Every structure is written in C-alpha cells, then in structure tokens.
Amino acid sequence: MELDDIQRASQEQFARRSERYGNGHVLENVEDVQAALQTISLPARAKVLDVATGAGHTGLFLASLGHDVTLADIAQPMLDKAAKTAAERGLTVKTFQHPAEQFPHAGETFDLVTCRMAGHHFSFPEKFISESARALKPGGYFLLIDGTVADDRPEAEAWIHSVEKLRDPSHNRFLTPRAWSALCQTHGLAVRSVTIFPFKQPDLNWYFETAATPDENRVKVLELIARAPAAAQSLFRIGEEDGKIVWWWQRLTLIAAKPD
Ligand SMILES: C[S@@+](CC[C@H](N)C(=O)[O-])C[C@H]1O[C@@H](n2cnc3c(N)ncnc32)[C@H](O)[C@@H]1O
C-alpha cells in the first residue's frame, strides 16, 4: 500500500526511535490495559490484533495472558523489537507490517482489537475504526487508549496540538472522546465506556529525547509553555516539580463492542 505523508512521517520517526520504546519507557506500565480488560470478557485464548504495537507493551501483555496475538505496526524496526522481546520472554506472537488505516486481515477474525497511544498519529482515524469494526468477530471488543482532550476545550486542544507537533512531527491530531465515539458508532461499534485518566508527563527532557526533538523546536515548546493560555494551564495542570516542568496528559480509554 502506498503511504501518505503522515503515515510516512510516522514510519520514519518510529523506525529511527524504536530503541527508545522498550524497557524504561513510560508505556511499559500496562495498568491502563489491565484495568480495561477487567471490564470485558474474552475467550480463554482470544484472537487479538494489537494495532500500532510499538515495542509491543500492550500486545505482549495480552500474549502473556495466553491469548493468540498478532502485532501490527507501520514501522518494521518496532515490530522487530517487539518480536525480540517476545522471544526473550518465551512468548509466541505473529507480526504484520501495515498501516492502521488498512488491515491485510479477513473480516470477522479477531475477538479483540487494541490500539494504545498511537491513534493521534493516524492520518485517517475513520479508516482505522472502520477496519477495526470489519476485522472484529460479532461480539468482539475494541479497546482504544490514546491521548485526548476533553470535549469542548478548543483552546486547550490547540495548545497541546502545537506542543506535540513541534516535539514530534509524526503527531497528527488528538481526537476528543466525542469524536472517537462518533466514529465508532458510525462504523457499527457500540461504545460501552469512555473514560479520561490523567497521565503525568514527568520530565520534559525525557519527552524531547524520546522523539529526538530538534533544539529549535525545544525552544519553541518552552515558549508555548511560558505563554500557555489559562484554559491549557488548568486542563493539563501545567506546573513545576523538583525544578522540572510537568503536566498531566489526558488519556482516553474507550471500550466498544461489535454487536452479535
Ligand atoms: C507510542 S508507539 C505505540 C505504543 C504501544 N501501542 C504500546 O502500548 O506501548 C506508536 C506506534 O504507532 C505506530 N504508528 C504510527 N502511525 C501509524 C499508522 N498509521 N499505522 C500503523 N502504525 C502506526 C508507530 O510506528 C509506533 O510504533
């Protein structure tokens, strides 16, 4: 499949940065996935597709529970890294390189489609949702975890969009809970729950290093922080701790189901 500019930017960015997403990355903590799984019932060996798996934290956790997991990503070095970790842990997974906007899988294949902290990179979130709905078996579940901005906060959304775009050029857009829910409903996924959990950005330098943010963009981000509108300051709780700039992301967990 020919990639568009946004997909290519993600592929290049994450191919370059794959080593940063393994041990020690904040995404290694999968308590958010564990919490979401408490609310859905899966077969003992569910067929799972983890879209935009990155270093595989979500998919490998699901494999460790005994599920039959397929890891997908647009960047082959990420899949290689995840496959290596799987082998080290004695887990068996399948890997497929493909964009989130077009799956090579037959319809009605999976009991669960997951996608964590990646949807904001996608060029066509609607295609990703329609592909997820297509690939799910009737009665299957969709679990999306991603950065978001609460509904009806355009000023705060514009601020975090500018910050994130400067930090990581492969960022596309954070979608609000309402926007994700509407896409699910349009494509036949019944939304079961939508929750926003705050998630701390603990260290701006770590955050820059993860994305290899160029120096001139770091300066611009610092300017944006200094001039953050009140709406952004309060929503993201921008502040300082131990001399470090911190804020709290808004992280969305959306669970939907494909009707039987
Ligand atoms: C932050 S990492 C994902 C983290 C991972 N899901 C986890 O739970 O640890 C983002 C991943 O999204 C992938 N990605 C970005 N855009 C994509 C797209 N359009 N299709 C598929 N993968 C994409 C990147 O290659 C990267 O590996």
PDB file of C-alpha atoms in Angstrom, residues 14-222:
ATOM      1  CA  PHE A  14       9.421   5.378  14.788  1.00  0.00           C
ATOM      2  CA  ALA A  15      11.919   3.415  12.717  1.00  0.00           C
ATOM      3  CA  ARG A  16      14.572   5.881  13.972  1.00  0.00           C
ATOM      4  CA  ARG A  17      13.381   5.845  17.582  1.00  0.00           C
ATOM      5  CA  SER A  18      12.451   2.180  18.131  1.00  0.00           C
ATOM      6  CA  GLU A  19      15.198   1.675  20.724  1.00  0.00           C
ATOM      7  CA  ARG A  20      13.628   4.343  22.972  1.00  0.00           C
ATOM      8  CA  TYR A  21      10.333   2.488  23.399  1.00  0.00           C
ATOM      9  CA  GLY A  22      11.487  -0.616  25.245  1.00  0.00           C
ATOM     10  CA  ASN A  23      12.482  -1.044  28.882  1.00  0.00           C
ATOM     11  CA  GLY A  24      12.156   2.081  30.983  1.00  0.00           C
ATOM     12  CA  HIS A  25       9.630   3.781  28.712  1.00  0.00           C
ATOM     13  CA  VAL A  26       6.525   5.075  30.482  1.00  0.00           C
ATOM     14  CA  LEU A  27       4.408   2.850  28.204  1.00  0.00           C
ATOM     15  CA  GLU A  28       5.936  -0.239  29.813  1.00  0.00           C
ATOM     16  CA  ASN A  29       3.417   0.193  32.631  1.00  0.00           C
ATOM     17  CA  VAL A  30       0.255  -1.519  31.324  1.00  0.00           C
ATOM     18  CA  GLU A  31      -2.015  -0.894  34.319  1.00  0.00           C
ATOM     19  CA  ASP A  32      -4.340   1.030  31.989  1.00  0.00           C
ATOM     20  CA  VAL A  33      -4.699  -2.063  29.779  1.00  0.00           C
ATOM     21  CA  GLN A  34      -5.178  -4.332  32.792  1.00  0.00           C
ATOM     22  CA  ALA A  35      -7.918  -2.051  34.138  1.00  0.00           C
ATOM     23  CA  ALA A  36      -9.737  -2.017  30.799  1.00  0.00           C
ATOM     24  CA  LEU A  37      -9.569  -5.813  30.464  1.00  0.00           C
ATOM     25  CA  GLN A  38     -11.369  -6.182  33.808  1.00  0.00           C
ATOM     26  CA  THR A  39     -14.489  -4.839  32.154  1.00  0.00           C
ATOM     27  CA  ILE A  40     -14.668  -7.194  29.155  1.00  0.00           C
ATOM     28  CA  SER A  41     -14.987 -10.943  28.897  1.00  0.00           C
ATOM     29  CA  LEU A  42     -12.767 -12.732  26.416  1.00  0.00           C
ATOM     30  CA  PRO A  43     -12.424 -16.403  25.492  1.00  0.00           C
ATOM     31  CA  ALA A  44      -9.519 -18.134  27.304  1.00  0.00           C
ATOM     32  CA  ARG A  45      -7.453 -17.949  24.110  1.00  0.00           C
ATOM     33  CA  ALA A  46      -8.806 -14.922  22.315  1.00  0.00           C
ATOM     34  CA  LYS A  47      -7.575 -13.867  18.892  1.00  0.00           C
ATOM     35  CA  VAL A  48      -6.174 -10.379  19.428  1.00  0.00           C
ATOM     36  CA  LEU A  49      -4.876  -7.755  16.996  1.00  0.00           C
ATOM     37  CA  ASP A  50      -2.728  -5.025  18.571  1.00  0.00           C
ATOM     38  CA  VAL A  51      -2.598  -2.145  16.074  1.00  0.00           C
ATOM     39  CA  ALA A  52       0.412   0.234  16.139  1.00  0.00           C
ATOM     40  CA  THR A  53       2.019  -2.028  18.687  1.00  0.00           C
ATOM     41  CA  GLY A  54       5.265  -0.044  19.001  1.00  0.00           C
ATOM     42  CA  ALA A  55       7.626  -2.014  21.255  1.00  0.00           C
ATOM     43  CA  GLY A  56       4.705  -4.346  21.955  1.00  0.00           C
ATOM     44  CA  HIS A  57       3.890  -3.450  25.567  1.00  0.00           C
ATOM     45  CA  THR A  58       0.144  -3.991  25.092  1.00  0.00           C
ATOM     46  CA  GLY A  59       0.261  -6.958  22.725  1.00  0.00           C
ATOM     47  CA  LEU A  60       2.917  -8.825  24.690  1.00  0.00           C
ATOM     48  CA  PHE A  61       0.972  -8.322  27.894  1.00  0.00           C
ATOM     49  CA  LEU A  62      -2.055  -9.907  26.180  1.00  0.00           C
ATOM     50  CA  ALA A  63       0.134 -12.758  24.885  1.00  0.00           C
ATOM     51  CA  SER A  64       1.394 -13.331  28.447  1.00  0.00           C
ATOM     52  CA  LEU A  65      -2.249 -13.944  29.434  1.00  0.00           C
ATOM     53  CA  GLY A  66      -2.409 -16.819  26.941  1.00  0.00           C
ATOM     54  CA  HIS A  67      -4.099 -15.042  24.034  1.00  0.00           C
ATOM     55  CA  ASP A  68      -3.258 -15.584  20.366  1.00  0.00           C
ATOM     56  CA  VAL A  69      -1.793 -12.188  19.496  1.00  0.00           C
ATOM     57  CA  THR A  70      -0.960 -10.504  16.204  1.00  0.00           C
ATOM     58  CA  LEU A  71       1.179  -7.382  16.445  1.00  0.00           C
ATOM     59  CA  ALA A  72       0.867  -4.760  13.703  1.00  0.00           C
ATOM     60  CA  ASP A  73       2.820  -1.575  13.083  1.00  0.00           C
ATOM     61  CA  ILE A  74       3.797   0.682  10.211  1.00  0.00           C
ATOM     62  CA  ALA A  75       7.483   0.642  11.258  1.00  0.00           C
ATOM     63  CA  GLN A  76       9.324  -2.668  10.787  1.00  0.00           C
ATOM     64  CA  PRO A  77      12.052  -1.870  13.389  1.00  0.00           C
ATOM     65  CA  MET A  78       9.310  -1.563  16.017  1.00  0.00           C
ATOM     66  CA  LEU A  79       7.947  -4.984  15.048  1.00  0.00           C
ATOM     67  CA  ASP A  80      11.476  -6.428  15.146  1.00  0.00           C
ATOM     68  CA  LYS A  81      11.953  -5.031  18.622  1.00  0.00           C
ATOM     69  CA  ALA A  82       8.623  -6.409  19.828  1.00  0.00           C
ATOM     70  CA  ALA A  83       9.363  -9.834  18.292  1.00  0.00           C
ATOM     71  CA  LYS A  84      12.769  -9.909  20.012  1.00  0.00           C
ATOM     72  CA  THR A  85      11.180  -9.105  23.385  1.00  0.00           C
ATOM     73  CA  ALA A  86       8.542 -11.790  22.777  1.00  0.00           C
ATOM     74  CA  ALA A  87      11.270 -14.386  22.125  1.00  0.00           C
ATOM     75  CA  GLU A  88      13.173 -13.301  25.256  1.00  0.00           C
ATOM     76  CA  ARG A  89      10.010 -13.812  27.301  1.00  0.00           C
ATOM     77  CA  GLY A  90       9.160 -17.138  25.671  1.00  0.00           C
ATOM     78  CA  LEU A  91       6.010 -15.730  24.052  1.00  0.00           C
ATOM     79  CA  THR A  92       4.772 -16.598  20.574  1.00  0.00           C
ATOM     80  CA  VAL A  93       3.248 -13.766  18.519  1.00  0.00           C
ATOM     81  CA  LYS A  94       2.694 -13.024  14.839  1.00  0.00           C
ATOM     82  CA  THR A  95       3.822  -9.718  13.350  1.00  0.00           C
ATOM     83  CA  PHE A  96       2.476  -7.829  10.337  1.00  0.00           C
ATOM     84  CA  GLN A  97       3.735  -4.549   8.936  1.00  0.00           C
ATOM     85  CA  HIS A  98       0.761  -2.474   7.808  1.00  0.00           C
ATOM     86  CA  PRO A  99      -0.862   0.897   8.396  1.00  0.00           C
ATOM     87  CA  ALA A 100      -3.686   1.223  10.884  1.00  0.00           C
ATOM     88  CA  GLU A 101      -5.823   2.561   8.074  1.00  0.00           C
ATOM     89  CA  GLN A 102      -5.770  -0.677   6.052  1.00  0.00           C
ATOM     90  CA  PHE A 103      -5.537  -4.183   7.515  1.00  0.00           C
ATOM     91  CA  PRO A 104      -4.480  -7.241   5.489  1.00  0.00           C
ATOM     92  CA  HIS A 105      -6.754  -9.437   7.646  1.00  0.00           C
ATOM     93  CA  ALA A 106     -10.045 -11.053   6.671  1.00  0.00           C
ATOM     94  CA  GLY A 107     -13.275  -9.752   8.195  1.00  0.00           C
ATOM     95  CA  GLU A 108     -14.603 -11.219  11.460  1.00  0.00           C
ATOM     96  CA  THR A 109     -11.201 -12.604  12.506  1.00  0.00           C
ATOM     97  CA  PHE A 110     -10.487 -11.143  15.958  1.00  0.00           C
ATOM     98  CA  ASP A 111     -12.121 -11.272  19.400  1.00  0.00           C
ATOM     99  CA  LEU A 112     -10.318  -8.080  20.430  1.00  0.00           C
ATOM    100  CA  VAL A 113      -8.653  -5.206  18.588  1.00  0.00           C
ATOM    101  CA  THR A 114      -6.451  -2.993  20.749  1.00  0.00           C
ATOM    102  CA  CYS A 115      -4.648   0.240  19.968  1.00  0.00           C
ATOM    103  CA  ARG A 116      -2.772   2.170  22.639  1.00  0.00           C
ATOM    104  CA  MET A 117      -1.155   5.594  22.455  1.00  0.00           C
ATOM    105  CA  ALA A 118      -0.973   5.696  18.686  1.00  0.00           C
ATOM    106  CA  GLY A 119      -4.307   6.902  17.270  1.00  0.00           C
ATOM    107  CA  HIS A 120      -3.166  10.518  17.355  1.00  0.00           C
ATOM    108  CA  HIS A 121      -0.574   9.647  14.672  1.00  0.00           C
ATOM    109  CA  PHE A 122      -3.088   8.213  12.219  1.00  0.00           C
ATOM    110  CA  SER A 123      -3.818  10.132   9.046  1.00  0.00           C
ATOM    111  CA  PHE A 124      -7.356   8.727   8.748  1.00  0.00           C
ATOM    112  CA  PRO A 125      -8.741   7.699  12.154  1.00  0.00           C
ATOM    113  CA  GLU A 126     -12.044   6.917  10.468  1.00  0.00           C
ATOM    114  CA  LYS A 127     -10.429   4.278   8.236  1.00  0.00           C
ATOM    115  CA  PHE A 128      -8.763   2.761  11.299  1.00  0.00           C
ATOM    116  CA  ILE A 129     -12.122   2.478  13.069  1.00  0.00           C
ATOM    117  CA  SER A 130     -13.864   1.014  10.021  1.00  0.00           C
ATOM    118  CA  GLU A 131     -11.052  -1.538   9.602  1.00  0.00           C
ATOM    119  CA  SER A 132     -11.232  -2.468  13.291  1.00  0.00           C
ATOM    120  CA  ALA A 133     -15.004  -2.941  13.049  1.00  0.00           C
ATOM    121  CA  ARG A 134     -14.595  -5.074   9.926  1.00  0.00           C
ATOM    122  CA  ALA A 135     -11.874  -7.282  11.435  1.00  0.00           C
ATOM    123  CA  LEU A 136     -13.772  -7.961  14.663  1.00  0.00           C
ATOM    124  CA  LYS A 137     -15.953 -11.024  15.076  1.00  0.00           C
ATOM    125  CA  PRO A 138     -19.558 -10.297  16.058  1.00  0.00           C
ATOM    126  CA  GLY A 139     -19.466  -9.890  19.844  1.00  0.00           C
ATOM    127  CA  GLY A 140     -15.784  -8.844  19.703  1.00  0.00           C
ATOM    128  CA  TYR A 141     -14.317  -5.892  21.588  1.00  0.00           C
ATOM    129  CA  PHE A 142     -12.437  -2.775  20.596  1.00  0.00           C
ATOM    130  CA  LEU A 143     -10.093  -1.134  23.108  1.00  0.00           C
ATOM    131  CA  LEU A 144      -8.619   2.261  22.316  1.00  0.00           C
ATOM    132  CA  ILE A 145      -6.253   4.095  24.644  1.00  0.00           C
ATOM    133  CA  ASP A 146      -4.869   7.404  23.406  1.00  0.00           C
ATOM    134  CA  GLY A 147      -4.048  10.963  24.301  1.00  0.00           C
ATOM    135  CA  THR A 148      -7.116  13.138  24.069  1.00  0.00           C
ATOM    136  CA  VAL A 149      -8.557  16.495  25.077  1.00  0.00           C
ATOM    137  CA  ALA A 150     -11.909  16.683  26.845  1.00  0.00           C
ATOM    138  CA  ASP A 151     -14.826  17.746  24.653  1.00  0.00           C
ATOM    139  CA  ASP A 152     -15.441  21.453  24.053  1.00  0.00           C
ATOM    140  CA  ARG A 153     -11.956  22.708  25.039  1.00  0.00           C
ATOM    141  CA  PRO A 154     -10.730  24.175  21.720  1.00  0.00           C
ATOM    142  CA  GLU A 155      -8.121  26.489  23.252  1.00  0.00           C
ATOM    143  CA  ALA A 156      -6.501  23.743  25.313  1.00  0.00           C
ATOM    144  CA  GLU A 157      -6.662  21.392  22.320  1.00  0.00           C
ATOM    145  CA  ALA A 158      -4.938  23.937  20.065  1.00  0.00           C
ATOM    146  CA  TRP A 159      -2.183  24.400  22.651  1.00  0.00           C
ATOM    147  CA  ILE A 160      -1.399  20.712  23.157  1.00  0.00           C
ATOM    148  CA  HIS A 161      -1.582  20.158  19.387  1.00  0.00           C
ATOM    149  CA  SER A 162       1.094  22.836  18.812  1.00  0.00           C
ATOM    150  CA  VAL A 163       3.309  21.437  21.572  1.00  0.00           C
ATOM    151  CA  GLU A 164       3.039  17.876  20.322  1.00  0.00           C
ATOM    152  CA  LYS A 165       3.553  18.779  16.661  1.00  0.00           C
ATOM    153  CA  LEU A 166       6.761  20.651  17.499  1.00  0.00           C
ATOM    154  CA  ARG A 167       8.013  17.809  19.657  1.00  0.00           C
ATOM    155  CA  ASP A 168       7.191  15.008  17.225  1.00  0.00           C
ATOM    156  CA  PRO A 169       6.407  15.777  13.580  1.00  0.00           C
ATOM    157  CA  SER A 170       4.590  12.456  13.205  1.00  0.00           C
ATOM    158  CA  HIS A 171       1.830  13.655  15.537  1.00  0.00           C
ATOM    159  CA  ASN A 172      -1.372  14.289  13.587  1.00  0.00           C
ATOM    160  CA  ARG A 173      -4.220  15.270  15.969  1.00  0.00           C
ATOM    161  CA  PHE A 174      -5.695  14.299  19.314  1.00  0.00           C
ATOM    162  CA  LEU A 175      -9.352  13.394  18.926  1.00  0.00           C
ATOM    163  CA  THR A 176     -11.878  14.196  21.617  1.00  0.00           C
ATOM    164  CA  PRO A 177     -13.887  11.448  23.334  1.00  0.00           C
ATOM    165  CA  ARG A 178     -16.944  12.615  21.408  1.00  0.00           C
ATOM    166  CA  ALA A 179     -15.141  12.386  18.051  1.00  0.00           C
ATOM    167  CA  TRP A 180     -13.853   8.842  18.708  1.00  0.00           C
ATOM    168  CA  SER A 181     -17.277   7.745  19.960  1.00  0.00           C
ATOM    169  CA  ALA A 182     -18.986   9.141  16.875  1.00  0.00           C
ATOM    170  CA  LEU A 183     -16.564   7.271  14.588  1.00  0.00           C
ATOM    171  CA  CYS A 184     -17.256   4.023  16.464  1.00  0.00           C
ATOM    172  CA  GLN A 185     -20.991   4.495  16.239  1.00  0.00           C
ATOM    173  CA  THR A 186     -20.815   5.327  12.530  1.00  0.00           C
ATOM    174  CA  HIS A 187     -18.994   2.058  11.885  1.00  0.00           C
ATOM    175  CA  GLY A 188     -21.256  -0.165  13.957  1.00  0.00           C
ATOM    176  CA  LEU A 189     -19.272  -0.383  17.201  1.00  0.00           C
ATOM    177  CA  ALA A 190     -21.416   0.166  20.292  1.00  0.00           C
ATOM    178  CA  VAL A 191     -19.492   2.315  22.782  1.00  0.00           C
ATOM    179  CA  ARG A 192     -19.552   0.711  26.253  1.00  0.00           C
ATOM    180  CA  SER A 193     -17.430   3.192  28.195  1.00  0.00           C
ATOM    181  CA  VAL A 194     -15.353   6.307  27.670  1.00  0.00           C
ATOM    182  CA  THR A 195     -13.078   7.490  30.473  1.00  0.00           C
ATOM    183  CA  ILE A 196     -10.350  10.104  30.716  1.00  0.00           C
ATOM    184  CA  PHE A 197      -7.472   9.318  33.068  1.00  0.00           C
ATOM    185  CA  PRO A 198      -4.794  11.932  33.797  1.00  0.00           C
ATOM    186  CA  PHE A 199      -1.295  10.724  32.969  1.00  0.00           C
ATOM    187  CA  LYS A 200       1.802  12.580  34.078  1.00  0.00           C
ATOM    188  CA  GLN A 201       4.417  13.935  31.672  1.00  0.00           C
ATOM    189  CA  PRO A 202       7.187  13.715  34.246  1.00  0.00           C
ATOM    190  CA  ASP A 203      10.247  15.131  32.548  1.00  0.00           C
ATOM    191  CA  LEU A 204      10.334  17.426  29.556  1.00  0.00           C
ATOM    192  CA  ASN A 205      13.886  16.425  28.580  1.00  0.00           C
ATOM    193  CA  TRP A 206      12.969  12.748  28.518  1.00  0.00           C
ATOM    194  CA  TYR A 207       9.939  13.668  26.460  1.00  0.00           C
ATOM    195  CA  PHE A 208      12.102  15.575  23.936  1.00  0.00           C
ATOM    196  CA  GLU A 209      14.752  12.851  23.778  1.00  0.00           C
ATOM    197  CA  THR A 210      12.147  10.172  23.071  1.00  0.00           C
ATOM    198  CA  ALA A 211      11.170  11.969  19.877  1.00  0.00           C
ATOM    199  CA  ALA A 212      14.632  13.430  19.064  1.00  0.00           C
ATOM    200  CA  THR A 213      13.058  16.893  19.042  1.00  0.00           C
ATOM    201  CA  PRO A 214      15.344  19.406  17.254  1.00  0.00           C
ATOM    202  CA  ASP A 215      16.808  22.134  19.508  1.00  0.00           C
ATOM    203  CA  GLU A 216      14.922  24.956  17.792  1.00  0.00           C
ATOM    204  CA  ASN A 217      11.626  23.150  18.431  1.00  0.00           C
ATOM    205  CA  ARG A 218      12.524  22.598  22.096  1.00  0.00           C
ATOM    206  CA  VAL A 219      12.918  26.363  22.432  1.00  0.00           C
ATOM    207  CA  LYS A 220       9.521  26.905  20.788  1.00  0.00           C
ATOM    208  CA  VAL A 221       7.857  24.374  23.112  1.00  0.00           C
ATOM    209  CA  LEU A 222       9.342  26.161  26.134  1.00  0.00           C
TER     210      LEU A 222
END
